[in-house]
Amino acid sequence: MPPNNPQPTIELATRADLDALTELWVDLAHDQRRYQSAVRPEANREAMRETLGAYLVSDGLFVARLEGAIVGFVSVTVERGTLELDTTRGLLSNIYVRPAYRGQGIGTALLEAAEASLADRGVDELLLEVMADNEAARRFYRRHGYDPFRVSMTRSLADRDENDTHSKEDG
């Protein structure tokens, strides 16, 4: 008798998955607009398809399949910077689960697969970014042992004359 709650299969993506994964990325990018992401989903569709292809080639693109359908994905890579560091870092660039499948452990399974893959490649720690206003994502990562590392700050330069109190105080 099949289980009532089928579990996803987490596996490396294949080239045949790229179109479906590009569509999922577009959904992710649309979703992130709620949190002030400036990424334009449709305008970046082809560039992201190429980027996802690069993750695929480097074994850094995993999919969650449920009854044959892709319901989520995660993309990771080993950081390759020009500076010598005391630690080897992995970078998680995207993780997404279709809204209808959230709350079933699929995001956790994807994250664990990504972490295991990077650990097998000698990565010491995983770095990721999350939109500051995306409290659900921040809770998810905290539950999985992630702590704040950097803080990004932003300011509109269009209204800098109105808010530039520092230079007025110095003058």
PDB file of C-alpha atoms in Angstrom:
ATOM      1  CA  MET A   1       0.000   0.000   0.000  1.00  0.00           C
ATOM      2  CA  PRO A   2       1.565   3.376  -1.013  1.00  0.00           C
ATOM      3  CA  PRO A   3       2.092   5.957   1.731  1.00  0.00           C
ATOM      4  CA  ASN A   4      -0.475   8.742   2.086  1.00  0.00           C
ATOM      5  CA  ASN A   5       2.288  11.321   2.240  1.00  0.00           C
ATOM      6  CA  PRO A   6       4.852  10.456  -0.466  1.00  0.00           C
ATOM      7  CA  GLN A   7       8.358  11.694   0.226  1.00  0.00           C
ATOM      8  CA  PRO A   8      10.344  13.687  -2.322  1.00  0.00           C
ATOM      9  CA  THR A   9      13.376  12.324  -4.084  1.00  0.00           C
ATOM     10  CA  ILE A  10      16.333  14.706  -3.887  1.00  0.00           C
ATOM     11  CA  GLU A  11      18.842  14.244  -6.680  1.00  0.00           C
ATOM     12  CA  LEU A  12      21.228  16.088  -8.943  1.00  0.00           C
ATOM     13  CA  ALA A  13      19.438  17.902 -11.736  1.00  0.00           C
ATOM     14  CA  THR A  14      19.843  16.810 -15.339  1.00  0.00           C
ATOM     15  CA  ARG A  15      20.082  18.856 -18.515  1.00  0.00           C
ATOM     16  CA  ALA A  16      16.481  17.809 -19.260  1.00  0.00           C
ATOM     17  CA  ASP A  17      15.421  19.660 -16.074  1.00  0.00           C
ATOM     18  CA  LEU A  18      16.783  23.073 -17.120  1.00  0.00           C
ATOM     19  CA  ASP A  19      13.580  24.460 -18.650  1.00  0.00           C
ATOM     20  CA  ALA A  20      11.475  23.455 -15.627  1.00  0.00           C
ATOM     21  CA  LEU A  21      14.119  24.819 -13.243  1.00  0.00           C
ATOM     22  CA  THR A  22      14.261  28.101 -15.129  1.00  0.00           C
ATOM     23  CA  GLU A  23      10.488  28.407 -14.683  1.00  0.00           C
ATOM     24  CA  LEU A  24      10.863  27.702 -10.963  1.00  0.00           C
ATOM     25  CA  TRP A  25      13.584  30.359 -10.730  1.00  0.00           C
ATOM     26  CA  VAL A  26      11.243  32.874 -12.425  1.00  0.00           C
ATOM     27  CA  ASP A  27       8.602  31.976  -9.798  1.00  0.00           C
ATOM     28  CA  LEU A  28      11.213  32.462  -7.061  1.00  0.00           C
ATOM     29  CA  ALA A  29      12.221  35.849  -8.467  1.00  0.00           C
ATOM     30  CA  HIS A  30       8.563  36.957  -8.648  1.00  0.00           C
ATOM     31  CA  ASP A  31       8.113  35.838  -5.034  1.00  0.00           C
ATOM     32  CA  GLN A  32      11.174  37.806  -3.906  1.00  0.00           C
ATOM     33  CA  ARG A  33       9.735  41.031  -5.326  1.00  0.00           C
ATOM     34  CA  ARG A  34       7.485  41.076  -2.219  1.00  0.00           C
ATOM     35  CA  TYR A  35      10.665  41.614  -0.195  1.00  0.00           C
ATOM     36  CA  GLN A  36      12.046  44.483  -2.312  1.00  0.00           C
ATOM     37  CA  SER A  37      14.241  42.349  -4.571  1.00  0.00           C
ATOM     38  CA  ALA A  38      15.296  44.384  -7.594  1.00  0.00           C
ATOM     39  CA  VAL A  39      15.833  41.285  -9.740  1.00  0.00           C
ATOM     40  CA  ARG A  40      13.590  41.366 -12.800  1.00  0.00           C
ATOM     41  CA  PRO A  41      12.255  37.830 -13.301  1.00  0.00           C
ATOM     42  CA  GLU A  42      11.352  37.812 -16.999  1.00  0.00           C
ATOM     43  CA  ALA A  43      14.270  39.977 -18.119  1.00  0.00           C
ATOM     44  CA  ASN A  44      16.703  37.545 -16.477  1.00  0.00           C
ATOM     45  CA  ARG A  45      15.092  34.299 -17.619  1.00  0.00           C
ATOM     46  CA  GLU A  46      17.737  33.366 -20.228  1.00  0.00           C
ATOM     47  CA  ALA A  47      20.682  34.533 -18.139  1.00  0.00           C
ATOM     48  CA  MET A  48      19.425  32.414 -15.261  1.00  0.00           C
ATOM     49  CA  ARG A  49      18.936  29.403 -17.523  1.00  0.00           C
ATOM     50  CA  GLU A  50      22.647  29.691 -18.405  1.00  0.00           C
ATOM     51  CA  THR A  51      23.592  30.177 -14.754  1.00  0.00           C
ATOM     52  CA  LEU A  52      21.565  27.140 -13.707  1.00  0.00           C
ATOM     53  CA  GLY A  53      23.315  25.213 -16.472  1.00  0.00           C
ATOM     54  CA  ALA A  54      26.667  26.155 -14.943  1.00  0.00           C
ATOM     55  CA  TYR A  55      25.498  24.897 -11.534  1.00  0.00           C
ATOM     56  CA  LEU A  56      24.371  21.688 -13.239  1.00  0.00           C
ATOM     57  CA  VAL A  57      27.805  21.120 -14.803  1.00  0.00           C
ATOM     58  CA  SER A  58      29.530  21.642 -11.433  1.00  0.00           C
ATOM     59  CA  ASP A  59      27.163  19.226  -9.603  1.00  0.00           C
ATOM     60  CA  GLY A  60      25.687  22.091  -7.602  1.00  0.00           C
ATOM     61  CA  LEU A  61      22.072  21.887  -8.747  1.00  0.00           C
ATOM     62  CA  PHE A  62      19.646  19.613  -6.913  1.00  0.00           C
ATOM     63  CA  VAL A  63      15.968  19.013  -7.537  1.00  0.00           C
ATOM     64  CA  ALA A  64      13.172  17.714  -5.360  1.00  0.00           C
ATOM     65  CA  ARG A  65      10.875  15.374  -7.283  1.00  0.00           C
ATOM     66  CA  LEU A  66       7.528  14.310  -5.975  1.00  0.00           C
ATOM     67  CA  GLU A  67       5.706  11.686  -7.999  1.00  0.00           C
ATOM     68  CA  GLY A  68       7.864  12.623 -10.988  1.00  0.00           C
ATOM     69  CA  ALA A  69       7.251  16.388 -10.871  1.00  0.00           C
ATOM     70  CA  ILE A  70       9.927  18.896  -9.850  1.00  0.00           C
ATOM     71  CA  VAL A  71       8.599  20.728  -6.802  1.00  0.00           C
ATOM     72  CA  GLY A  72      11.764  22.506  -5.677  1.00  0.00           C
ATOM     73  CA  PHE A  73      15.456  23.092  -6.239  1.00  0.00           C
ATOM     74  CA  VAL A  74      18.630  24.379  -4.634  1.00  0.00           C
ATOM     75  CA  SER A  75      21.828  25.695  -6.251  1.00  0.00           C
ATOM     76  CA  VAL A  76      25.216  25.827  -4.538  1.00  0.00           C
ATOM     77  CA  THR A  77      28.855  26.255  -5.411  1.00  0.00           C
ATOM     78  CA  VAL A  78      32.243  26.356  -3.734  1.00  0.00           C
ATOM     79  CA  GLU A  79      33.398  29.952  -3.295  1.00  0.00           C
ATOM     80  CA  ARG A  80      36.287  30.742  -5.621  1.00  0.00           C
ATOM     81  CA  GLY A  81      37.555  34.195  -4.736  1.00  0.00           C
ATOM     82  CA  THR A  82      40.863  35.888  -5.322  1.00  0.00           C
ATOM     83  CA  LEU A  83      41.628  36.266  -1.607  1.00  0.00           C
ATOM     84  CA  GLU A  84      43.140  33.582   0.610  1.00  0.00           C
ATOM     85  CA  LEU A  85      40.748  32.700   3.439  1.00  0.00           C
ATOM     86  CA  ASP A  86      41.021  30.712   6.668  1.00  0.00           C
ATOM     87  CA  THR A  87      37.988  28.652   5.699  1.00  0.00           C
ATOM     88  CA  THR A  88      36.549  27.061   2.585  1.00  0.00           C
ATOM     89  CA  ARG A  89      33.082  28.423   1.965  1.00  0.00           C
ATOM     90  CA  GLY A  90      30.194  27.190  -0.054  1.00  0.00           C
ATOM     91  CA  LEU A  91      27.634  29.603  -1.429  1.00  0.00           C
ATOM     92  CA  LEU A  92      23.920  28.834  -1.582  1.00  0.00           C
ATOM     93  CA  SER A  93      22.476  31.052  -4.282  1.00  0.00           C
ATOM     94  CA  ASN A  94      18.908  29.772  -4.625  1.00  0.00           C
ATOM     95  CA  ILE A  95      16.525  27.496  -2.804  1.00  0.00           C
ATOM     96  CA  TYR A  96      12.874  27.293  -3.720  1.00  0.00           C
ATOM     97  CA  VAL A  97       9.923  25.027  -3.055  1.00  0.00           C
ATOM     98  CA  ARG A  98       6.626  25.535  -4.850  1.00  0.00           C
ATOM     99  CA  PRO A  99       4.187  27.148  -2.374  1.00  0.00           C
ATOM    100  CA  ALA A 100       1.735  24.209  -2.502  1.00  0.00           C
ATOM    101  CA  TYR A 101       4.499  21.869  -1.270  1.00  0.00           C
ATOM    102  CA  ARG A 102       5.928  23.963   1.566  1.00  0.00           C
ATOM    103  CA  GLY A 103       5.782  22.735   5.139  1.00  0.00           C
ATOM    104  CA  GLN A 104       6.446  19.119   4.122  1.00  0.00           C
ATOM    105  CA  GLY A 105      10.210  19.023   4.749  1.00  0.00           C
ATOM    106  CA  ILE A 106      11.186  19.480   1.111  1.00  0.00           C
ATOM    107  CA  GLY A 107      13.207  22.643   1.753  1.00  0.00           C
ATOM    108  CA  THR A 108      14.997  20.885   4.608  1.00  0.00           C
ATOM    109  CA  ALA A 109      15.778  17.893   2.379  1.00  0.00           C
ATOM    110  CA  LEU A 110      17.151  20.182  -0.344  1.00  0.00           C
ATOM    111  CA  LEU A 111      19.265  22.126   2.153  1.00  0.00           C
ATOM    112  CA  GLU A 112      20.634  18.918   3.675  1.00  0.00           C
ATOM    113  CA  ALA A 113      21.550  17.537   0.232  1.00  0.00           C
ATOM    114  CA  ALA A 114      23.342  20.774  -0.635  1.00  0.00           C
ATOM    115  CA  GLU A 115      25.214  20.790   2.687  1.00  0.00           C
ATOM    116  CA  ALA A 116      26.250  17.133   2.320  1.00  0.00           C
ATOM    117  CA  SER A 117      27.474  17.694  -1.223  1.00  0.00           C
ATOM    118  CA  LEU A 118      29.572  20.686  -0.199  1.00  0.00           C
ATOM    119  CA  ALA A 119      30.943  18.936   2.909  1.00  0.00           C
ATOM    120  CA  ASP A 120      32.063  16.060   0.655  1.00  0.00           C
ATOM    121  CA  ARG A 121      33.995  18.633  -1.393  1.00  0.00           C
ATOM    122  CA  GLY A 122      35.854  19.967   1.652  1.00  0.00           C
ATOM    123  CA  VAL A 123      33.668  22.981   2.340  1.00  0.00           C
ATOM    124  CA  ASP A 124      33.810  24.159   5.969  1.00  0.00           C
ATOM    125  CA  GLU A 125      30.832  26.522   6.056  1.00  0.00           C
ATOM    126  CA  LEU A 126      27.893  27.538   3.901  1.00  0.00           C
ATOM    127  CA  LEU A 127      27.131  31.189   3.244  1.00  0.00           C
ATOM    128  CA  LEU A 128      23.802  32.450   1.933  1.00  0.00           C
ATOM    129  CA  GLU A 129      21.818  35.651   1.643  1.00  0.00           C
ATOM    130  CA  VAL A 130      18.198  36.194   2.539  1.00  0.00           C
ATOM    131  CA  MET A 131      16.044  39.274   2.057  1.00  0.00           C
ATOM    132  CA  ALA A 132      15.798  41.151   5.355  1.00  0.00           C
ATOM    133  CA  ASP A 133      11.982  41.321   5.178  1.00  0.00           C
ATOM    134  CA  ASN A 134      11.569  37.606   4.404  1.00  0.00           C
ATOM    135  CA  GLU A 135      10.961  36.497   7.972  1.00  0.00           C
ATOM    136  CA  ALA A 136       9.754  33.011   6.960  1.00  0.00           C
ATOM    137  CA  ALA A 137      13.052  32.301   5.185  1.00  0.00           C
ATOM    138  CA  ARG A 138      15.057  33.738   8.068  1.00  0.00           C
ATOM    139  CA  ARG A 139      13.174  31.459  10.508  1.00  0.00           C
ATOM    140  CA  PHE A 140      13.826  28.474   8.239  1.00  0.00           C
ATOM    141  CA  TYR A 141      17.575  29.120   8.223  1.00  0.00           C
ATOM    142  CA  ARG A 142      17.727  29.814  11.976  1.00  0.00           C
ATOM    143  CA  ARG A 143      15.960  26.478  12.608  1.00  0.00           C
ATOM    144  CA  HIS A 144      18.720  24.831  10.622  1.00  0.00           C
ATOM    145  CA  GLY A 145      21.553  26.426  12.600  1.00  0.00           C
ATOM    146  CA  TYR A 146      22.340  29.443  10.437  1.00  0.00           C
ATOM    147  CA  ASP A 147      23.372  32.666  12.153  1.00  0.00           C
ATOM    148  CA  PRO A 148      23.685  36.203  10.787  1.00  0.00           C
ATOM    149  CA  PHE A 149      27.147  36.802   9.353  1.00  0.00           C
ATOM    150  CA  ARG A 150      27.058  40.047   7.393  1.00  0.00           C
ATOM    151  CA  VAL A 151      24.585  42.871   7.337  1.00  0.00           C
ATOM    152  CA  SER A 152      23.913  44.598   4.025  1.00  0.00           C
ATOM    153  CA  MET A 153      22.662  48.150   4.129  1.00  0.00           C
ATOM    154  CA  THR A 154      21.030  50.178   1.407  1.00  0.00           C
ATOM    155  CA  ARG A 155      20.184  53.795   0.741  1.00  0.00           C
ATOM    156  CA  SER A 156      18.455  55.497  -2.135  1.00  0.00           C
ATOM    157  CA  LEU A 157      20.729  58.024  -3.778  1.00  0.00           C
ATOM    158  CA  ALA A 158      17.802  59.822  -5.390  1.00  0.00           C
ATOM    159  CA  ASP A 159      16.991  61.623  -2.140  1.00  0.00           C
ATOM    160  CA  ARG A 160      20.502  62.074  -0.759  1.00  0.00           C
ATOM    161  CA  ASP A 161      20.288  65.874  -0.573  1.00  0.00           C
ATOM    162  CA  GLU A 162      17.270  65.647   1.724  1.00  0.00           C
ATOM    163  CA  ASN A 163      18.863  63.081   4.038  1.00  0.00           C
ATOM    164  CA  ASP A 164      22.499  64.099   3.896  1.00  0.00           C
ATOM    165  CA  THR A 165      22.736  65.419   7.454  1.00  0.00           C
ATOM    166  CA  HIS A 166      26.285  64.155   7.898  1.00  0.00           C
ATOM    167  CA  SER A 167      27.818  66.532   5.339  1.00  0.00           C
ATOM    168  CA  LYS A 168      25.731  69.444   6.666  1.00  0.00           C
ATOM    169  CA  GLU A 169      26.983  68.804  10.194  1.00  0.00           C
ATOM    170  CA  ASP A 170      30.579  68.662   9.000  1.00  0.00           C
ATOM    171  CA  GLY A 171      30.360  71.986   7.126  1.00  0.00           C
TER     172      GLY A 171
END
